């Protein structure tokens, strides 16, 4: 098999692992970062499938803006890092 | 500047407490609000009704739920894999798809004037779908505005941590040296790149949505690096609304005109230009610009609404 | 080419533009503009209906200069125009009738955004009525999903936000499944426009290739649209969603949004798959069984709740079960009955959701049955309209509900066999259950004794409220029209179905 085929299969396996891992992690910050890496892998896959339009959009939106919005939401919820968790626990 | 940096490095929140105490007039102290909130949540959590609800959620039901969820996911995966195995392989000729695809590939350049056949397809052959899609983004912006924009109903809730909300508004990343340094270098490049993708939508891969998303990301970095006050100087709510309105109405009416003249077999006098030039491909360039501007404003609008509950600060 | 042919395009583009325009207007101006726009659209769609009915054939309108398999196109016939007209009338009446509550529930600065969302929803409803392309259907399904959530969260109380989250997750699951089915069909047939897809599917089916992927793709599409419209096991989001929303939103969501998904499914079944192939697919039989289960389960859940809005929402689930039963039968008579029921249910359910908040308002803002006792005397107009709507749901003659039950019976008789008995049994049983909860509620709101009201009662400020009575009267008249002159409606529907593919 050509190298690109093996590469595609490898990327798809890692994507499946990422997708399952988003469910199994405990901290929400880890979930968001794994989601961002999932989007980046998807972007590479689009390039391998010869659709550069989709790759640019996926990179900008999925691995860029979408992750930022998730992180801002986590900050509002107080789940972003340990200091926020302490504040939540202290105030609640 | 140095002091602020050292305070930030130490994780010292005294700066914020100063700002908070000086701006809160007529609002009860943080402890009072905390105690009130705790009383309300305790009353709800320990009420007999919620205790009954918690007791009713038995363990077997939860395990049943997990089992059914995994089972349905596995069944769906199996069904989809079985379907896909009956389809033509990637890269092979699909006899059925030939009739439609042939015309796009062979005559796309001369009929739409766009070197990038994908742009020609989404903005010329199947322009109605793209009209719908750009309004999907606009709808999302309106929904987020309804949910997150600050108004009397939003801010009156006794269960909201009022101090955290204010703290979020004052939590400005603009003093951060790394962000400012990197932003100074990256933001002009990102904007240039976004504008390049936008303007060359009909010549090379890209187009309205990609270019707009990149520009929106650039604006978000600029806002993080330089603070909301600098952005508010030029990106106000009025400007954002007018830009979105103008771009989307231009899109609706331009495409409406094309649809009407096309369906009635009239001539729409939109020049196709020479392929490869930047001013070519009929309406694709203006529509790309319109869509790109809308997407950029929407992306930044989302960021602004998420951070402080308003576009353009008030 | 007659000028009427441009009207479907005008309806869609005007609504999309109005959605953007309402963001720039103030609250009251946005509402007046919306009302005028809807009136204009009603005139346009009536013209299309009259034209297609007298001409006797549908017309296709290509969007742009490229003809069918390469460019997009929309198609207008009797049936599409009738459905679009019904949707517009119900939307107009809901907007006018629920305005008082809209002004109270939604913050002043966001009323123009609310009307912007309503206009975009109207655009999506129109596009789903006229579309002849399955991917355009998907794009406007997306708009419909987002606008339904927007219309729910406009009333910014905690419960609506929670209901909107649940609604959005389930709807996105449905949309995802629908898109997967569309992609599979595209790969099998190579087209996205419905008529060329149909030719390709007929070829495939006759040659015997790709039968399994085709059936599975149709099954995935049906489940996706079923989740979104409240098919039997997926209807549990309904009470929370419809129960707490502001009256206009509740009326529009329950009567129009679910029906447009069902109409899209009917379109796909008739134009993409074709009735002959549909009847051979096991999907139809599964829909039939799920429809009957929905009829019974929805009614049983409605009996057990103690909140009037939840009861009306569960009865929605039961009525949608009727419609799916009609679709699952597979014959033209079944589809006629299903579409007639869509029309009848749209006008009745919106009337119910417009009246219950007023009954609640005069009972200390409570929706619970024990507080609603005697509210029919405190709010006489609302009580009267609620009673008329309830009589229609039960199936009293001269109302639309009775005609639709008769049509279902005729469709069952056409089928014959074991299905005939099952349908008759299910109709009888669900009518009995409907009586149990609707008539009980009507009796309750007109009984003074035993009222356990502890909260203060607000008497409605005197005088007849024309902005409420007029839309409610229009909806009741539509209901009576469908009931008394059902032969006219059935004639239009059958003519429409004749030119539907």
Short mmCIF file of C-alpha atoms in Angstrom, two decimals, chain C residues 13-419:
data_model
loop_
_atom_site.label_atom_id
_atom_site.label_comp_id
_atom_site.label_asym_id
_atom_site.label_seq_id
_atom_site.Cartn_x
_atom_site.Cartn_y
_atom_site.Cartn_z
CA UNK C 13 -35.91 35.58 -0.38
CA UNK C 14 -38.22 38.16 1.21
CA UNK C 15 -38.33 36.21 4.46
CA UNK C 16 -34.56 35.78 4.52
CA UNK C 17 -34.10 39.49 3.92
CA UNK C 18 -36.67 40.34 6.60
CA UNK C 19 -34.79 38.22 9.09
CA UNK C 20 -31.75 40.39 8.55
CA UNK C 21 -33.81 43.59 8.47
CA UNK C 22 -35.59 42.98 11.76
CA UNK C 23 -32.27 43.00 13.54
CA UNK C 24 -32.00 46.68 12.65
CA UNK C 25 -35.52 47.75 13.60
CA UNK C 26 -36.97 48.52 17.01
CA UNK C 27 -39.30 46.13 18.82
CA UNK C 28 -42.72 47.34 17.79
CA UNK C 29 -41.65 48.25 14.27
CA UNK C 30 -40.27 44.74 13.82
CA UNK C 31 -43.61 43.26 14.89
CA UNK C 32 -45.67 45.47 12.58
CA UNK C 33 -43.30 44.77 9.72
CA UNK C 34 -43.58 41.03 10.34
CA UNK C 35 -47.36 41.16 10.35
CA UNK C 36 -47.48 43.12 7.09
CA UNK C 37 -44.91 40.78 5.53
CA UNK C 38 -46.92 37.71 6.45
CA UNK C 39 -50.08 39.23 5.01
CA UNK C 40 -48.26 39.90 1.73
CA UNK C 41 -46.89 36.36 1.71
CA UNK C 42 -50.37 34.94 2.30
CA UNK C 43 -51.63 36.84 -0.75
CA UNK C 44 -48.74 35.56 -2.86
CA UNK C 45 -49.11 31.94 -1.81
CA UNK C 46 -52.89 32.07 -2.36
CA UNK C 47 -52.21 33.27 -5.88
CA UNK C 48 -49.86 30.31 -6.43
CA UNK C 49 -52.46 27.91 -5.02
CA UNK C 50 -55.21 29.28 -7.24
CA UNK C 51 -52.93 29.20 -10.28
CA UNK C 52 -51.78 25.60 -9.80
CA UNK C 53 -55.26 24.42 -8.94
CA UNK C 54 -56.84 25.89 -12.04
CA UNK C 55 -53.92 25.00 -14.29
CA UNK C 56 -53.91 21.44 -12.99
CA UNK C 57 -50.17 20.98 -13.05
CA UNK C 58 -47.15 21.95 -10.97
CA UNK C 59 -44.36 24.12 -12.28
CA UNK C 60 -40.64 23.94 -11.65
CA UNK C 61 -38.57 27.07 -11.34
CA UNK C 62 -34.86 26.78 -11.87
CA UNK C 63 -32.74 28.87 -9.56
CA UNK C 64 -30.40 30.46 -12.04
CA UNK C 65 -29.73 29.75 -15.66
CA UNK C 66 -28.61 26.15 -15.22
CA UNK C 67 -31.27 23.48 -15.66
CA UNK C 68 -32.12 20.61 -13.41
CA UNK C 69 -29.35 18.19 -12.51
CA UNK C 70 -26.66 20.88 -12.48
CA UNK C 71 -28.44 23.82 -10.93
CA UNK C 72 -30.91 24.06 -8.10
CA UNK C 73 -34.65 24.26 -8.59
CA UNK C 74 -37.87 24.65 -6.65
CA UNK C 75 -41.23 23.27 -7.51
CA UNK C 76 -44.71 24.53 -6.75
CA UNK C 77 -47.89 22.53 -6.96
CA UNK C 78 -51.26 22.51 -5.23
CA UNK C 79 -50.08 20.57 -2.22
CA UNK C 80 -46.98 22.66 -1.54
CA UNK C 81 -48.98 25.85 -1.89
CA UNK C 82 -51.70 24.55 0.43
CA UNK C 83 -49.20 23.55 3.10
CA UNK C 84 -47.32 26.87 2.75
CA UNK C 85 -50.61 28.78 3.04
CA UNK C 86 -51.63 26.85 6.15
CA UNK C 87 -48.22 27.47 7.74
CA UNK C 88 -48.40 31.19 7.02
CA UNK C 89 -51.91 31.56 8.41
CA UNK C 90 -51.01 29.72 11.61
CA UNK C 91 -47.81 31.74 12.00
CA UNK C 92 -49.65 35.05 11.52
CA UNK C 93 -52.35 34.13 14.02
CA UNK C 94 -49.77 32.96 16.56
CA UNK C 95 -47.77 36.17 16.26
CA UNK C 96 -50.80 38.42 16.70
CA UNK C 97 -52.54 36.26 19.30
CA UNK C 98 -49.50 35.77 21.51
CA UNK C 99 -48.22 39.35 21.34
CA UNK C 100 -49.29 40.32 24.82
CA UNK C 101 -47.27 37.51 26.34
CA UNK C 102 -44.37 38.13 23.98
CA UNK C 103 -44.15 41.70 25.21
CA UNK C 104 -44.18 40.49 28.82
CA UNK C 105 -41.87 37.49 28.59
CA UNK C 106 -39.16 38.79 26.34
CA UNK C 107 -36.89 41.64 27.25
CA UNK C 108 -37.62 44.86 25.34
CA UNK C 109 -34.20 45.10 23.78
CA UNK C 110 -34.52 41.62 22.31
CA UNK C 111 -37.97 41.73 20.76
CA UNK C 112 -36.57 42.72 17.39
CA UNK C 113 -34.19 39.74 17.56
CA UNK C 114 -37.15 37.49 18.36
CA UNK C 115 -38.97 38.66 15.26
CA UNK C 116 -35.81 38.27 13.23
CA UNK C 117 -35.74 34.63 14.29
CA UNK C 118 -39.43 34.22 13.48
CA UNK C 119 -38.86 35.60 9.99
CA UNK C 120 -35.95 33.24 9.40
CA UNK C 121 -38.13 30.39 10.60
CA UNK C 122 -40.81 31.43 8.10
CA UNK C 123 -38.17 31.44 5.36
CA UNK C 124 -37.13 27.93 6.31
CA UNK C 125 -40.75 26.72 6.38
CA UNK C 126 -41.40 28.18 2.95
CA UNK C 127 -38.21 26.69 1.55
CA UNK C 128 -39.07 23.25 2.89
CA UNK C 129 -42.47 23.52 1.27
CA UNK C 130 -41.14 24.48 -2.16
CA UNK C 131 -37.82 22.66 -2.37
CA UNK C 132 -37.10 20.09 -5.02
CA UNK C 133 -33.59 19.27 -3.91
CA UNK C 134 -32.66 17.15 -0.97
CA UNK C 135 -29.60 19.12 0.05
CA UNK C 136 -31.48 22.41 0.06
CA UNK C 137 -33.88 20.59 2.34
CA UNK C 138 -30.97 19.85 4.68
CA UNK C 139 -29.74 23.46 4.71
CA UNK C 140 -33.16 24.74 5.67
CA UNK C 141 -33.58 21.97 8.23
CA UNK C 142 -30.45 23.44 9.84
CA UNK C 143 -32.00 26.92 9.84
CA UNK C 144 -35.19 25.50 11.30
CA UNK C 145 -33.27 23.75 14.11
CA UNK C 146 -31.38 26.89 15.07
CA UNK C 147 -34.41 29.12 14.91
CA UNK C 148 -36.50 26.72 17.01
CA UNK C 149 -33.87 26.88 19.73
CA UNK C 150 -33.70 30.65 19.40
CA UNK C 151 -37.45 30.96 19.75
CA UNK C 152 -37.34 28.80 22.88
CA UNK C 153 -34.53 30.58 24.72
CA UNK C 154 -36.05 34.00 24.06
CA UNK C 155 -37.99 33.67 27.29
CA UNK C 156 -34.99 33.85 29.55
CA UNK C 157 -35.97 31.67 32.47
CA UNK C 158 -33.87 28.74 33.58
CA UNK C 159 -36.32 26.06 32.54
CA UNK C 160 -36.56 27.16 28.93
CA UNK C 161 -32.78 27.24 28.62
CA UNK C 162 -32.57 23.71 29.96
CA UNK C 163 -35.37 22.55 27.66
CA UNK C 164 -33.61 24.24 24.74
CA UNK C 165 -30.36 22.41 25.51
CA UNK C 166 -32.12 19.06 25.52
CA UNK C 167 -34.06 19.96 22.38
CA UNK C 168 -30.89 21.08 20.61
CA UNK C 169 -28.95 17.92 21.40
CA UNK C 170 -31.72 15.65 20.15
CA UNK C 171 -32.30 17.80 17.10
CA UNK C 172 -28.63 17.79 16.20
CA UNK C 173 -28.64 14.02 16.46
CA UNK C 174 -31.60 13.96 14.08
CA UNK C 175 -29.91 16.38 11.68
CA UNK C 176 -26.73 14.34 11.75
CA UNK C 177 -28.58 11.16 10.89
CA UNK C 178 -30.47 12.95 8.13
CA UNK C 179 -27.24 14.25 6.62
CA UNK C 180 -25.67 10.78 6.76
CA UNK C 181 -28.64 9.39 4.88
CA UNK C 182 -28.45 12.16 2.28
CA UNK C 183 -24.74 11.54 1.74
CA UNK C 184 -25.33 7.81 1.29
CA UNK C 185 -28.11 8.47 -1.20
CA UNK C 186 -25.91 10.92 -3.08
CA UNK C 187 -23.15 8.40 -3.35
CA UNK C 188 -25.54 5.75 -4.60
CA UNK C 189 -27.35 7.89 -7.13
CA UNK C 190 -24.93 10.69 -8.01
CA UNK C 191 -27.56 13.44 -7.90
CA UNK C 192 -28.98 15.75 -5.32
CA UNK C 193 -32.14 16.85 -7.13
CA UNK C 194 -35.12 14.72 -6.35
CA UNK C 195 -36.34 13.78 -9.82
CA UNK C 196 -32.97 12.57 -11.21
CA UNK C 197 -32.38 10.73 -7.94
CA UNK C 198 -35.67 8.95 -8.44
CA UNK C 199 -34.67 7.75 -11.90
CA UNK C 200 -31.35 6.47 -10.58
CA UNK C 201 -33.06 4.69 -7.67
CA UNK C 202 -35.56 3.05 -9.98
CA UNK C 203 -32.71 1.74 -12.11
CA UNK C 204 -30.86 0.42 -9.08
CA UNK C 205 -33.94 -1.22 -7.63
CA UNK C 206 -34.90 -2.85 -10.91
CA UNK C 207 -31.35 -4.15 -11.37
CA UNK C 208 -31.32 -5.44 -7.82
CA UNK C 209 -28.08 -3.72 -6.83
CA UNK C 210 -27.69 -1.58 -3.80
CA UNK C 211 -31.03 -2.56 -2.27
CA UNK C 212 -29.60 -2.91 1.21
CA UNK C 213 -27.72 0.42 1.28
CA UNK C 214 -30.79 2.12 -0.16
CA UNK C 215 -33.12 0.72 2.46
CA UNK C 216 -30.70 1.51 5.24
CA UNK C 217 -30.18 5.05 3.95
CA UNK C 218 -33.94 5.62 3.85
CA UNK C 219 -34.19 4.17 7.32
CA UNK C 220 -31.52 6.55 8.62
CA UNK C 221 -33.24 9.53 6.99
CA UNK C 222 -36.59 8.50 8.46
CA UNK C 223 -35.20 8.06 11.95
CA UNK C 224 -33.44 11.42 11.71
CA UNK C 225 -36.60 13.25 10.70
CA UNK C 226 -38.59 11.19 13.16
CA UNK C 227 -36.42 12.28 16.08
CA UNK C 228 -36.95 15.88 15.07
CA UNK C 229 -40.70 15.64 14.71
CA UNK C 230 -41.56 13.50 17.71
CA UNK C 231 -41.99 9.94 16.54
CA UNK C 232 -42.80 7.43 19.25
CA UNK C 233 -39.72 6.63 21.31
CA UNK C 234 -38.21 10.06 20.67
CA UNK C 235 -41.02 12.30 21.86
CA UNK C 236 -39.98 12.82 25.45
CA UNK C 237 -38.50 16.23 24.77
CA UNK C 238 -41.93 17.61 23.88
CA UNK C 239 -43.46 18.53 27.25
CA UNK C 240 -40.49 20.51 28.50
CA UNK C 241 -40.02 22.26 25.20
CA UNK C 242 -43.57 23.30 24.51
CA UNK C 243 -44.62 23.64 28.09
CA UNK C 244 -42.51 26.52 29.22
CA UNK C 245 -42.13 28.54 26.04
CA UNK C 246 -43.86 31.81 25.43
CA UNK C 247 -47.24 31.21 23.69
CA UNK C 248 -46.21 32.30 20.21
CA UNK C 249 -43.16 30.05 20.36
CA UNK C 250 -45.14 27.13 21.73
CA UNK C 251 -47.81 27.47 19.07
CA UNK C 252 -45.31 27.80 16.23
CA UNK C 253 -43.06 24.99 17.42
CA UNK C 254 -45.79 22.45 18.00
CA UNK C 255 -47.91 23.15 14.96
CA UNK C 256 -45.46 24.14 12.29
CA UNK C 257 -41.94 22.94 12.91
CA UNK C 258 -42.64 19.26 13.46
CA UNK C 259 -45.05 19.23 10.52
CA UNK C 260 -42.54 20.70 8.13
CA UNK C 261 -40.13 17.84 8.91
CA UNK C 262 -42.92 15.39 8.24
CA UNK C 263 -43.74 17.18 4.99
CA UNK C 264 -40.10 16.91 3.94
CA UNK C 265 -40.26 13.19 4.67
CA UNK C 266 -43.43 12.86 2.59
CA UNK C 267 -41.69 14.71 -0.23
CA UNK C 268 -38.69 12.39 -0.06
CA UNK C 269 -40.92 9.32 -0.03
CA UNK C 270 -42.96 10.46 -3.03
CA UNK C 271 -40.32 12.07 -5.18
CA UNK C 272 -37.05 10.35 -4.37
CA UNK C 273 -38.11 6.82 -3.53
CA UNK C 274 -41.51 6.56 -5.15
CA UNK C 275 -44.57 4.91 -3.66
CA UNK C 276 -44.00 1.50 -5.24
CA UNK C 277 -40.52 1.07 -3.81
CA UNK C 278 -41.60 2.63 -0.50
CA UNK C 279 -44.22 0.01 0.02
CA UNK C 280 -41.68 -2.75 -0.44
CA UNK C 281 -39.29 -1.30 2.09
CA UNK C 282 -39.62 -2.48 5.68
CA UNK C 283 -39.21 1.16 6.77
CA UNK C 284 -42.88 1.80 6.01
CA UNK C 285 -44.01 -1.03 8.25
CA UNK C 286 -41.78 0.12 11.07
CA UNK C 287 -43.23 3.64 10.78
CA UNK C 288 -46.72 2.18 10.90
CA UNK C 289 -46.01 0.29 14.11
CA UNK C 290 -44.22 3.22 15.72
CA UNK C 291 -47.08 5.52 14.75
CA UNK C 292 -49.62 3.32 16.47
CA UNK C 293 -47.44 2.99 19.55
CA UNK C 294 -47.09 6.78 19.60
CA UNK C 295 -50.84 7.24 19.45
CA UNK C 296 -51.34 5.07 22.49
CA UNK C 297 -48.24 6.02 24.49
CA UNK C 298 -48.70 9.75 23.97
CA UNK C 299 -52.28 9.63 25.17
CA UNK C 300 -51.38 7.52 28.18
CA UNK C 301 -48.65 9.94 29.21
CA UNK C 302 -51.06 12.83 28.73
CA UNK C 303 -53.48 11.30 31.20
CA UNK C 304 -50.91 11.06 33.93
CA UNK C 305 -49.47 14.59 34.01
CA UNK C 306 -50.87 17.31 36.23
CA UNK C 307 -49.84 20.31 34.17
CA UNK C 308 -51.98 21.53 31.30
CA UNK C 309 -49.15 22.43 28.95
CA UNK C 310 -47.50 19.03 29.36
CA UNK C 311 -50.83 17.39 28.64
CA UNK C 312 -51.24 19.36 25.41
CA UNK C 313 -47.65 18.55 24.45
CA UNK C 314 -48.12 14.81 24.96
CA UNK C 315 -51.32 14.98 22.96
CA UNK C 316 -49.16 16.47 20.19
CA UNK C 317 -47.04 13.32 20.34
CA UNK C 318 -50.20 11.24 19.97
CA UNK C 319 -51.42 13.23 16.97
CA UNK C 320 -48.04 12.93 15.29
CA UNK C 321 -48.43 9.20 15.82
CA UNK C 322 -51.60 9.41 13.72
CA UNK C 323 -49.71 11.12 10.92
CA UNK C 324 -46.92 8.56 10.94
CA UNK C 325 -49.48 5.78 10.90
CA UNK C 326 -50.93 7.32 7.74
CA UNK C 327 -47.49 7.55 6.15
CA UNK C 328 -46.68 4.00 7.15
CA UNK C 329 -49.78 2.69 5.38
CA UNK C 330 -48.12 3.46 2.09
CA UNK C 331 -51.08 4.13 -0.14
CA UNK C 332 -52.25 7.47 -1.55
CA UNK C 333 -55.29 7.38 0.72
CA UNK C 334 -53.01 7.08 3.76
CA UNK C 335 -51.00 10.07 2.64
CA UNK C 336 -54.16 12.09 2.01
CA UNK C 337 -55.33 11.37 5.53
CA UNK C 338 -51.89 12.21 6.95
CA UNK C 339 -51.73 15.56 5.15
CA UNK C 340 -55.27 16.47 6.12
CA UNK C 341 -54.35 15.68 9.68
CA UNK C 342 -51.27 17.91 9.39
CA UNK C 343 -53.54 20.81 8.40
CA UNK C 344 -56.13 20.10 11.04
CA UNK C 345 -53.61 19.62 13.80
CA UNK C 346 -51.72 22.79 12.88
CA UNK C 347 -54.77 25.00 13.36
CA UNK C 348 -55.98 23.19 16.47
CA UNK C 349 -52.75 22.83 18.41
CA UNK C 350 -51.75 26.45 17.97
CA UNK C 351 -55.14 27.50 19.29
CA UNK C 352 -54.61 25.30 22.35
CA UNK C 353 -51.19 26.78 23.05
CA UNK C 354 -52.53 30.31 22.66
CA UNK C 355 -55.35 29.80 25.15
CA UNK C 356 -53.70 27.88 27.99
CA UNK C 357 -51.44 30.76 29.17
CA UNK C 358 -54.45 33.00 29.53
CA UNK C 359 -56.25 30.38 31.56
CA UNK C 360 -53.13 30.11 33.69
CA UNK C 361 -52.81 33.86 34.07
CA UNK C 362 -56.20 34.21 35.71
CA UNK C 363 -55.38 31.33 38.03
CA UNK C 364 -52.39 32.88 39.73
CA UNK C 365 -49.92 32.06 36.97
CA UNK C 366 -50.15 28.37 37.63
CA UNK C 367 -50.51 25.69 35.01
CA UNK C 368 -51.57 22.96 37.41
CA UNK C 369 -55.00 21.45 37.04
CA UNK C 370 -56.12 21.98 40.58
CA UNK C 371 -55.44 25.70 40.22
CA UNK C 372 -57.17 25.94 36.87
CA UNK C 373 -60.57 24.95 38.17
CA UNK C 374 -63.18 27.47 37.21
CA UNK C 375 -60.80 29.49 35.06
CA UNK C 376 -63.21 29.17 32.17
CA UNK C 377 -65.46 31.61 34.00
CA UNK C 378 -62.68 34.00 34.83
CA UNK C 379 -61.39 34.18 31.26
CA UNK C 380 -64.49 33.46 29.17
CA UNK C 381 -63.03 33.88 25.68
CA UNK C 382 -60.05 31.65 26.39
CA UNK C 383 -62.28 29.04 27.97
CA UNK C 384 -64.57 29.02 24.95
CA UNK C 385 -61.73 28.66 22.45
CA UNK C 386 -60.05 25.98 24.53
CA UNK C 387 -63.30 24.05 24.62
CA UNK C 388 -63.75 24.28 20.84
CA UNK C 389 -60.18 23.17 20.22
CA UNK C 390 -60.55 20.28 22.67
CA UNK C 391 -63.75 19.15 20.95
CA UNK C 392 -61.86 19.10 17.67
CA UNK C 393 -59.03 17.03 19.14
CA UNK C 394 -61.50 14.51 20.53
CA UNK C 395 -63.21 14.12 17.20
CA UNK C 396 -66.65 15.60 17.59
CA UNK C 397 -68.37 15.95 14.20
CA UNK C 398 -68.26 19.31 12.39
CA UNK C 399 -64.70 19.77 13.60
CA UNK C 400 -61.52 18.91 11.74
CA UNK C 401 -60.57 16.07 14.07
CA UNK C 402 -63.63 14.08 13.10
CA UNK C 403 -62.92 14.43 9.37
CA UNK C 404 -59.34 13.29 9.78
CA UNK C 405 -60.43 10.23 11.74
CA UNK C 406 -62.88 9.37 8.96
CA UNK C 407 -60.12 9.78 6.39
CA UNK C 408 -57.90 7.45 8.37
CA UNK C 409 -60.74 4.96 8.45
CA UNK C 410 -61.15 5.20 4.67
CA UNK C 411 -57.41 4.69 4.21
CA UNK C 412 -57.55 1.65 6.49
CA UNK C 413 -60.50 0.23 4.55
CA UNK C 414 -58.50 0.68 1.33
CA UNK C 415 -55.71 -1.39 2.82
CA UNK C 416 -57.83 -4.17 4.18
CA UNK C 417 -56.42 -7.18 5.94
CA UNK C 418 -55.01 -7.20 9.43
CA UNK C 419 -54.00 -3.53 9.20
#
